[in-house]
Coordinates of N, CA and C in Angstrom, one line a residue:
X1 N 77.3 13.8 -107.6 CA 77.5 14.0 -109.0 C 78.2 12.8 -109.7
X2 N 77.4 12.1 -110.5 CA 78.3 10.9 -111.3 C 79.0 11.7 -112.6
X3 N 80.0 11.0 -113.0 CA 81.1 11.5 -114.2 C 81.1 9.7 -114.7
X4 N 80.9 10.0 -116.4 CA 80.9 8.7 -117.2 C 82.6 8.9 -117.5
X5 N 83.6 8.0 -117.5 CA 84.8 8.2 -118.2 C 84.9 7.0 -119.2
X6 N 85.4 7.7 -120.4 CA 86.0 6.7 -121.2 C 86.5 7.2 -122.3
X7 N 87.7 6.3 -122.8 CA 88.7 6.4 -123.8 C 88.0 6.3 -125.1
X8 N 88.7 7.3 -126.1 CA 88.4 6.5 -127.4 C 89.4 5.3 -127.9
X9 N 90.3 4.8 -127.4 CA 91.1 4.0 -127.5 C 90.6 2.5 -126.5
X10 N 90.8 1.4 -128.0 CA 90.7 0.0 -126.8 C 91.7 -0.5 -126.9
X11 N 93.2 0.2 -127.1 CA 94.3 -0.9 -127.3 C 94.4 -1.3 -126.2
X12 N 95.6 -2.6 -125.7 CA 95.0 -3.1 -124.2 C 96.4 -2.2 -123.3
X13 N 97.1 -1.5 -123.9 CA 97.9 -1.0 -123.0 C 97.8 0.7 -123.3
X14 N 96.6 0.9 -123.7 CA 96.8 2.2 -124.0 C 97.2 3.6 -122.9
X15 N 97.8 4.2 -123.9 CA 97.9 5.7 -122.7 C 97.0 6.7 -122.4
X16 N 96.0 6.5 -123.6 CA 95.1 7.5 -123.0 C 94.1 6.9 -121.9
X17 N 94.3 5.6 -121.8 CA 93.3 5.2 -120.8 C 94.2 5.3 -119.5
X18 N 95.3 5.2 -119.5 CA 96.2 5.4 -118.2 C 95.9 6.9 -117.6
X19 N 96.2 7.6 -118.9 CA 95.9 8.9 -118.5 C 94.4 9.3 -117.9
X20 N 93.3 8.8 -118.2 CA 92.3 9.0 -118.3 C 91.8 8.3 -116.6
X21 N 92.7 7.6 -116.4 CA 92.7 6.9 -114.9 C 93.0 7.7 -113.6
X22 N 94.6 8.5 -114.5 CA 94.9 9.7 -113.2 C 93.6 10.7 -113.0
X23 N 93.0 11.1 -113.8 CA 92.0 12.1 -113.8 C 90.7 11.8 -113.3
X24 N 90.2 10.5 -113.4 CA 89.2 9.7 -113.0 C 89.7 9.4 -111.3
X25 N 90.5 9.0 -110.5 CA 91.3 9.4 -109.2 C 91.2 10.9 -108.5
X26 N 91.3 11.9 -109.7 CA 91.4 13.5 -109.1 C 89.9 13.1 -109.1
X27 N 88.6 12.8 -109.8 CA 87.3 12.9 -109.5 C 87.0 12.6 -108.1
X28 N 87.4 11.2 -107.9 CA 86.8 10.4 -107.1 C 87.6 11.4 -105.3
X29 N 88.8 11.4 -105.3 CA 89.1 12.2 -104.7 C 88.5 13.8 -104.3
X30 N 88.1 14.4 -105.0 CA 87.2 15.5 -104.8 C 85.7 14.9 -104.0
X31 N 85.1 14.0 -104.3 CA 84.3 13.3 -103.8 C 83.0 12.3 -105.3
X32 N 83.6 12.8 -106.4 CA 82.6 12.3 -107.6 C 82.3 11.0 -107.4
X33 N 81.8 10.3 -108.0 CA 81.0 8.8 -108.1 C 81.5 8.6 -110.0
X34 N 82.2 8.1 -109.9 CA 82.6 7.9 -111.8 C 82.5 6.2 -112.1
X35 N 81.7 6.1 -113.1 CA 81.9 5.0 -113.9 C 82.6 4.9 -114.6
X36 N 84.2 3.8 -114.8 CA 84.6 3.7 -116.0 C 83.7 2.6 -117.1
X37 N 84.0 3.2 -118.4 CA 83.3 2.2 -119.5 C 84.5 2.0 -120.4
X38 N 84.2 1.0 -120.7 CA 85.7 0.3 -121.7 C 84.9 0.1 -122.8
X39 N 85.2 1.0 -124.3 CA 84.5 0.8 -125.1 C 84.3 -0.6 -125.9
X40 N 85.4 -1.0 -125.8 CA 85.6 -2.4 -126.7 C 85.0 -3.4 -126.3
X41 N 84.0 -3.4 -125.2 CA 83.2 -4.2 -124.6 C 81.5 -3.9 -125.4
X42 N 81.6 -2.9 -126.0 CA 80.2 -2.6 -126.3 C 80.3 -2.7 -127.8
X43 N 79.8 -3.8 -128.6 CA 80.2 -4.3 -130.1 C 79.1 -3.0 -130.8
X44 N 79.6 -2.1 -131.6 CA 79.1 -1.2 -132.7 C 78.7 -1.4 -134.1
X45 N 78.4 -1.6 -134.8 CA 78.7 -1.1 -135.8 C 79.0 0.0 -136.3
X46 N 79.7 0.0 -137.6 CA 79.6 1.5 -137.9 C 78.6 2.3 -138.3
X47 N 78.0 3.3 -137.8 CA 76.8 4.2 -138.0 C 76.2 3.9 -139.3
X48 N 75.3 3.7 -139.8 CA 74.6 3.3 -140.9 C 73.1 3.9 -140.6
X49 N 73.0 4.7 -141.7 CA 71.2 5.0 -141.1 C 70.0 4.1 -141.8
X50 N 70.6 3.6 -142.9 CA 69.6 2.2 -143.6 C 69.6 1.5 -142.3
X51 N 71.1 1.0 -142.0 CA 70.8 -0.4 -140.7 C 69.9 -0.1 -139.2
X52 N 70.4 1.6 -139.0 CA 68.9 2.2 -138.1 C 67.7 1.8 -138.5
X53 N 67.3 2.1 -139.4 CA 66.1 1.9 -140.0 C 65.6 0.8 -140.3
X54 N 66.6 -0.2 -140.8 CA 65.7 -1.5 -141.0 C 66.0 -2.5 -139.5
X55 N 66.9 -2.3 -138.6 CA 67.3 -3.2 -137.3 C 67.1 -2.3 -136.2
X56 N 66.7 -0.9 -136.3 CA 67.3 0.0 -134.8 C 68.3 0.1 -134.4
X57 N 68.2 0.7 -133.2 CA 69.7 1.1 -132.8 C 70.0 -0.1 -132.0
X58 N 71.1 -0.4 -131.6 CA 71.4 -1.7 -131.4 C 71.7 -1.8 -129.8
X59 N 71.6 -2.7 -128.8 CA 71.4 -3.4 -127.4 C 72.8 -2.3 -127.2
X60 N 73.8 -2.7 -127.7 CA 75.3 -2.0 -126.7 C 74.8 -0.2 -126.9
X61 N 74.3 0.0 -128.0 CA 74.2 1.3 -128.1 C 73.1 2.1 -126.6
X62 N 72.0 1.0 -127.0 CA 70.9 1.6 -125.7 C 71.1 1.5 -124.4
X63 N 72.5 0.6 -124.5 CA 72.7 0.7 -122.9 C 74.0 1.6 -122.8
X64 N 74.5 1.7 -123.3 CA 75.7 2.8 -123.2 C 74.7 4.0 -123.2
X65 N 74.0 4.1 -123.8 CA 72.7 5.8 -123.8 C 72.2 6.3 -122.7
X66 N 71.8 4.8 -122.3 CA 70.9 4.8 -120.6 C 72.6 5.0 -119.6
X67 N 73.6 4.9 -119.7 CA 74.6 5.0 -118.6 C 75.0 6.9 -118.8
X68 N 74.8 6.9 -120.3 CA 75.0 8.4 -120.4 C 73.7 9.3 -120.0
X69 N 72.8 9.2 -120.2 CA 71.5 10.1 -119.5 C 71.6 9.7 -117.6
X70 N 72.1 8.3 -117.3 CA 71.7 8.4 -115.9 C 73.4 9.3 -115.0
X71 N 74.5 10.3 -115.9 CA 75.4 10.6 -115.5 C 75.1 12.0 -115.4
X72 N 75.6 13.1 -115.1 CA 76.0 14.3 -115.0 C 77.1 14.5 -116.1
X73 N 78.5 14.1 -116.0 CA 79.7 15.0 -116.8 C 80.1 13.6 -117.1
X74 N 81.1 13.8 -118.1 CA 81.8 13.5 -119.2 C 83.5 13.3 -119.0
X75 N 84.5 12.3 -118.5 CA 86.3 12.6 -118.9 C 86.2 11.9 -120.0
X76 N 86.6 12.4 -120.7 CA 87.2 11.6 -122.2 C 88.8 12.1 -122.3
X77 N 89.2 10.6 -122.6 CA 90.8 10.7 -123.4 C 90.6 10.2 -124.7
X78 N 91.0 11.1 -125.3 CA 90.9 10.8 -126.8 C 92.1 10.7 -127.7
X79 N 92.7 9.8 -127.9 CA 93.8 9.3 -128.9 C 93.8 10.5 -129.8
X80 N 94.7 10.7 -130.8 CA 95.0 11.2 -132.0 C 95.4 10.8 -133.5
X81 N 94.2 10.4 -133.9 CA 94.8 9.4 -135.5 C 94.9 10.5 -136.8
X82 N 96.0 10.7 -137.2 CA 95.7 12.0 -138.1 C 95.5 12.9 -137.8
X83 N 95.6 13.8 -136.4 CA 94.7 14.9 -136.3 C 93.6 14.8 -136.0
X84 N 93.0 13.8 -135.6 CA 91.1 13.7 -135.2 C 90.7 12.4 -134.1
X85 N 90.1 12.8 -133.8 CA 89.3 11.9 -132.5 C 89.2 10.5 -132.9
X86 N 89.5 9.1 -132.0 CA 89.1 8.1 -132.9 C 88.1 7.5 -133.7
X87 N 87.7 6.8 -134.6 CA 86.4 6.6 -135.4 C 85.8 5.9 -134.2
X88 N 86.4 5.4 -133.3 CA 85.8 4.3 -131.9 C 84.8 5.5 -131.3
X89 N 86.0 6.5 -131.0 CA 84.8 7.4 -130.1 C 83.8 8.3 -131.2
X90 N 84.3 8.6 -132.1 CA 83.2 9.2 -133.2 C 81.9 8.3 -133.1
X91 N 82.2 6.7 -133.5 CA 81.2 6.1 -133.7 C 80.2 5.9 -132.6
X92 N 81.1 5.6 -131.8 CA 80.2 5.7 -130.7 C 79.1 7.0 -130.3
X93 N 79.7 7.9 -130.1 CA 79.0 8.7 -130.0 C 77.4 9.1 -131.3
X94 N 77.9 9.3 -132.4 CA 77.4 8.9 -133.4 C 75.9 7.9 -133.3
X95 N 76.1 7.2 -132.5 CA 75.2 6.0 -132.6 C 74.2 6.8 -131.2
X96 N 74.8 7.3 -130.1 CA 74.0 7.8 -128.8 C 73.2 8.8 -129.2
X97 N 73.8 9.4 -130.5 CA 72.6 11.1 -130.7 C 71.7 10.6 -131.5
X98 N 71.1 9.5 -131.8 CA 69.8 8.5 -132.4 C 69.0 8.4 -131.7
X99 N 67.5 8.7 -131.9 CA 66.4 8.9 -130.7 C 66.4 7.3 -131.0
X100 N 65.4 7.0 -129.7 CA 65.0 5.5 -130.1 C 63.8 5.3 -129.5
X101 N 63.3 6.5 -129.4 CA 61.4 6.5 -129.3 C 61.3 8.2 -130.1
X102 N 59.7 8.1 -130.7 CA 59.4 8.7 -131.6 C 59.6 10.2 -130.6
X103 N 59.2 10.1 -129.4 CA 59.3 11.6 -128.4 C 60.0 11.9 -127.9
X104 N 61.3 11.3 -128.2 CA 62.6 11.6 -127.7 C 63.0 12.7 -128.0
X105 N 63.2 14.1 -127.0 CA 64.0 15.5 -127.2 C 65.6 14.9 -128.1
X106 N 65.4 15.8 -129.3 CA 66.7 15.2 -130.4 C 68.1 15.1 -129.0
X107 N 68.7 15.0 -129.2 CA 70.3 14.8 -128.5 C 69.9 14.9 -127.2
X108 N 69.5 13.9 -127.1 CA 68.5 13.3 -125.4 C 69.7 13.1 -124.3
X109 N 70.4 12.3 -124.4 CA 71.5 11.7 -124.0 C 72.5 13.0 -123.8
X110 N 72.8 13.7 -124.3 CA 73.8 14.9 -124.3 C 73.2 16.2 -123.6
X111 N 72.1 15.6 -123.1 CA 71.3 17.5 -122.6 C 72.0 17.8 -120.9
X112 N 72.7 19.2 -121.1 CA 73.2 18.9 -119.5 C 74.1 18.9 -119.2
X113 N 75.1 18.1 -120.0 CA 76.0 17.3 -120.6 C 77.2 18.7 -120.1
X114 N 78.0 18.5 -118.9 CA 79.8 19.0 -118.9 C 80.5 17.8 -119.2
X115 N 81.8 18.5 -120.1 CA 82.8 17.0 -120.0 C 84.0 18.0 -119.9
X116 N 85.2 16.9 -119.6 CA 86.7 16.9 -119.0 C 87.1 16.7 -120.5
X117 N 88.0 16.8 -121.1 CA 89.4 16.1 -122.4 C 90.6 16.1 -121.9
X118 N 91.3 15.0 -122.2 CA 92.3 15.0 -121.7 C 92.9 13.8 -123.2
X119 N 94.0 13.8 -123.3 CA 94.8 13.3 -124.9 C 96.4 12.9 -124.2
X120 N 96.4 11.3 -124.7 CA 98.4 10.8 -124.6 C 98.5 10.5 -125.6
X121 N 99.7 11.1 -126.0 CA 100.4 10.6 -127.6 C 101.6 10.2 -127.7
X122 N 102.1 9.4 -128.5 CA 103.7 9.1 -128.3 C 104.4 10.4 -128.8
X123 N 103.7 10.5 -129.6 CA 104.1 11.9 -130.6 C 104.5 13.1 -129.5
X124 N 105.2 14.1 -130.3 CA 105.8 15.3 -129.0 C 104.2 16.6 -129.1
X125 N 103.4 16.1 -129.8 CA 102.3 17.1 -129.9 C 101.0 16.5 -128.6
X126 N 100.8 15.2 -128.5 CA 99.9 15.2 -127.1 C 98.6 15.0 -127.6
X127 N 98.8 14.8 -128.9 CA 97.2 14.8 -129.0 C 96.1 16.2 -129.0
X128 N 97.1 16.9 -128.9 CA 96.7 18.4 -129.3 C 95.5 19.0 -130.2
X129 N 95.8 18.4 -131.9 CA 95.0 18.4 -132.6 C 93.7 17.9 -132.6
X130 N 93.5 16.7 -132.5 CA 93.0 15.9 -132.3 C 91.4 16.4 -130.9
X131 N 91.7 16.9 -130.2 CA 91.1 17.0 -129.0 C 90.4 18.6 -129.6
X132 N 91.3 19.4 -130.4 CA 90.7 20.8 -130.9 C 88.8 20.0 -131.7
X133 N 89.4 19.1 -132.5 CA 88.4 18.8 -133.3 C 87.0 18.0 -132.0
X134 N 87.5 17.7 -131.4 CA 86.9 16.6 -130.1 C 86.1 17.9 -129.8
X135 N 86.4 18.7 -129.3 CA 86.0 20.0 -128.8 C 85.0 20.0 -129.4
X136 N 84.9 20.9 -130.6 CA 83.8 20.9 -132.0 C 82.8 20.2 -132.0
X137 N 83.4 18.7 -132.1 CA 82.0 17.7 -132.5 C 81.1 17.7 -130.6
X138 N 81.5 17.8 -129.4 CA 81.0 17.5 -128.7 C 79.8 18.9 -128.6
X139 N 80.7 20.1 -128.8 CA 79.8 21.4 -128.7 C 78.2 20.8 -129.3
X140 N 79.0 20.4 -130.9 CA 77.5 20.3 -131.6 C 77.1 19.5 -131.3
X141 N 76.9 18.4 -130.4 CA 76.0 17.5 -129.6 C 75.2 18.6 -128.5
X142 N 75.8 19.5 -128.2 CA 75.2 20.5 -126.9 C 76.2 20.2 -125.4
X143 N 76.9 19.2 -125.5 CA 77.7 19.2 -124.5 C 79.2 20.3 -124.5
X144 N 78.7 20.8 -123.4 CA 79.7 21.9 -122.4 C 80.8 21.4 -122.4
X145 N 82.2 21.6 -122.7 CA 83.6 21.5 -122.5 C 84.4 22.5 -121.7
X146 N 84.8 22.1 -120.8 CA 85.5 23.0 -119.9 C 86.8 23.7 -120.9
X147 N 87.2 24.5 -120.6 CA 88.2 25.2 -121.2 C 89.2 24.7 -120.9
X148 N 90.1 24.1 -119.8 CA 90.9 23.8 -119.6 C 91.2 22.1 -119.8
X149 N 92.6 21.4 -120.1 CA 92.9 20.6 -121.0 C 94.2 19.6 -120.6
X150 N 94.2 18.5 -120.5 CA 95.2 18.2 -120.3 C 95.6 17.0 -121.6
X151 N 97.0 17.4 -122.5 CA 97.6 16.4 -123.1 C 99.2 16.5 -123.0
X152 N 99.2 15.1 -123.1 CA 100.7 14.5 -123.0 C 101.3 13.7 -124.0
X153 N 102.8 14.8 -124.2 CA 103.6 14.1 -125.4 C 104.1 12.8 -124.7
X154 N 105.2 12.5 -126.1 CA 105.9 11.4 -125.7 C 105.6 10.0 -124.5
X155 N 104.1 9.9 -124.4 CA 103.6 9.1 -123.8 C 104.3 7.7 -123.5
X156 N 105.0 6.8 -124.4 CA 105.8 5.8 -124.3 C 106.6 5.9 -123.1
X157 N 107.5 7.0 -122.5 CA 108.2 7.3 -121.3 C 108.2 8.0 -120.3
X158 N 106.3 8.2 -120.4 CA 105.7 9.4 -119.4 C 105.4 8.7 -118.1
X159 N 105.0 7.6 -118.0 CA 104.6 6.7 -117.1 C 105.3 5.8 -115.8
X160 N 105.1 6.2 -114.8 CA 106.0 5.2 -114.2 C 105.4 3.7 -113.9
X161 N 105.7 2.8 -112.9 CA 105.4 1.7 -112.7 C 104.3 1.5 -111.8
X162 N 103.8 2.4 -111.2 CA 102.7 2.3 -110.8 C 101.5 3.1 -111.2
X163 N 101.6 3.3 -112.4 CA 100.5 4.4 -113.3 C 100.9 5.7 -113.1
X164 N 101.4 6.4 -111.9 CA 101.6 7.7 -112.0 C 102.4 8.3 -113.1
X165 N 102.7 9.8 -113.5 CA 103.5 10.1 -114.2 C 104.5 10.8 -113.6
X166 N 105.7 10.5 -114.2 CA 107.1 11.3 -114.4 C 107.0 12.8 -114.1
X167 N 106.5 13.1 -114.6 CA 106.1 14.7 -114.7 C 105.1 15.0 -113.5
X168 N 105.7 15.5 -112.6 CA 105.0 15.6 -111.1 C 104.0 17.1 -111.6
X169 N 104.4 18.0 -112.5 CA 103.4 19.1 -112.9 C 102.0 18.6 -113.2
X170 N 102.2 17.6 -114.8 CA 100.9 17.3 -115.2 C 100.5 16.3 -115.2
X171 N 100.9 15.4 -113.9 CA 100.1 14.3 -112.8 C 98.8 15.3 -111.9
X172 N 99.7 16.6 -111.3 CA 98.7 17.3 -110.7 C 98.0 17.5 -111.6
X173 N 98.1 18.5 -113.0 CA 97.0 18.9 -113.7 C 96.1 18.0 -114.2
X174 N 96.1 17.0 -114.1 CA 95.3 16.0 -114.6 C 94.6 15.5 -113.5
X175 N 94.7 15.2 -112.4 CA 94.0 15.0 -111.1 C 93.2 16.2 -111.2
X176 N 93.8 17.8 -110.8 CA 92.9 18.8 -110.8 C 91.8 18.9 -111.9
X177 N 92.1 18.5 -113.2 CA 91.7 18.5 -114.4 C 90.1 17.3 -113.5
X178 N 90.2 16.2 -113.3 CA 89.1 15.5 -112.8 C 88.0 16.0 -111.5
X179 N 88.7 16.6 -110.7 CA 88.4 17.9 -109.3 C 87.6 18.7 -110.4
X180 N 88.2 19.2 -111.1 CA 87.7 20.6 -111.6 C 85.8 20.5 -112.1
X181 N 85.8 19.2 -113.2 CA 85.0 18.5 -113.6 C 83.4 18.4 -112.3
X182 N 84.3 17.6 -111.0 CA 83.2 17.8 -110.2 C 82.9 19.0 -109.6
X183 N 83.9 19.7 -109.3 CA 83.2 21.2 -108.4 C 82.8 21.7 -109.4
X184 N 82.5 22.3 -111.2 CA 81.4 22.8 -112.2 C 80.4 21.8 -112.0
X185 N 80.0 20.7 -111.8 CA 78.7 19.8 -111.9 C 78.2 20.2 -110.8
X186 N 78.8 20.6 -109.3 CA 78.4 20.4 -108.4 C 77.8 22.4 -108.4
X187 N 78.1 23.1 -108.8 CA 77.7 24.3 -109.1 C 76.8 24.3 -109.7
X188 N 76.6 23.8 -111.3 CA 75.7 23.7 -112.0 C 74.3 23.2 -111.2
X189 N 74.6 22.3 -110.5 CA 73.5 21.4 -109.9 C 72.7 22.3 -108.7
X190 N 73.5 23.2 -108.1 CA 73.3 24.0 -107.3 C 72.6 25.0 -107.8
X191 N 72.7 25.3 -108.6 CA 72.2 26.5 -109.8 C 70.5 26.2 -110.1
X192 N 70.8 24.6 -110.5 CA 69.4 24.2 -111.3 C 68.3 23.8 -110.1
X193 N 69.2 23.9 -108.5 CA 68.0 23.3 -107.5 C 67.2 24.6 -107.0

């Protein structure tokens, strides 16, 4: 079972990609095959449906599409700006639910689709909010969200020097949180053979 991971954050020291790392470890440890993708390598624009229309959907888009249809499940860590997912990962996403042939089944890329959430905030809330709304927008793509969740406050002092966290509780839950991810894909898969 492959798992796609990635942040909506490209800051270069970010936490939810740290975070997003312990959990991406609980996969690979279960036995998953995970790709990380670093969004800030894939140049976007912001969603425009004139610029669809008169240019297509664009090279970083169709290949981020093709990595998402050739995966099984989904970890996303998702920052918190305001209360809401970042416009990084909105847009992105945004740009993948675009057919780009006339016979494309609408939300092609999303069919199938389990994903993991997981949110670090400096803030004492964890990104909490933010991941409610993440929830929402992924349903209405058709992608499955597991029920269970991992976010972390006060992220600035959660981390130790070798990536692990402080908090020996939700280091495990966040490993388990990536485990959990493959044993549902690996059931599902079982189901559908």
């Amino acid at each position: 079972m492959k798992i796609l991971a990635l942040s909506g954050s490209s800051r270069e020291a970010s936490f939810n990609r740290r975070l997003l790392d312990i959990a991406v470890a609980g996969a690979r440890q279960a036995g998953a095959e995970v790709t990380v993708v670093d969004l800030s390598e894939y140049e976007l624009p912001l969603y425009d449906q004139d610029l669809e229309y008169s240019e297509g959907v664009p090279e970083a888009a169709a290949e981020l599409k093709k990595l998402m249809v050739e995966h099984h499940g989904l970890l996303i860590a998702s920052p918190e700006y305001n209360g809401f997912p970042t416009p990084l990962l909105k847009n992105t996403f945004d740009w993948l639910s675009r057919k780009q042939t006339e016979h494309e089944p609408p939300m092609f890329a999303f069919q199938h689709k389990i994903a993991a959430v997981v949110a670090a905030s400096p803030g004492a809330g964890g990104g909490t909010r933010g991941l409610t709304i993440l929830r929402i927008y992924l349903q209405n793509l058709g992608i499955m969200v597991l029920p269970g969740q991992v976010t972390l406050g006060q992220a600035g002092q959660a981390f130790r020097e070798d990536g692990r966290l402080h908090n020996d509780q939700i280091q495990k839950a966040t490993e388990s949180l990536g485990a959990e991810l493959f044993e549902v894909l690996q059931k599902q898969s079982d189901r559908l053979d």
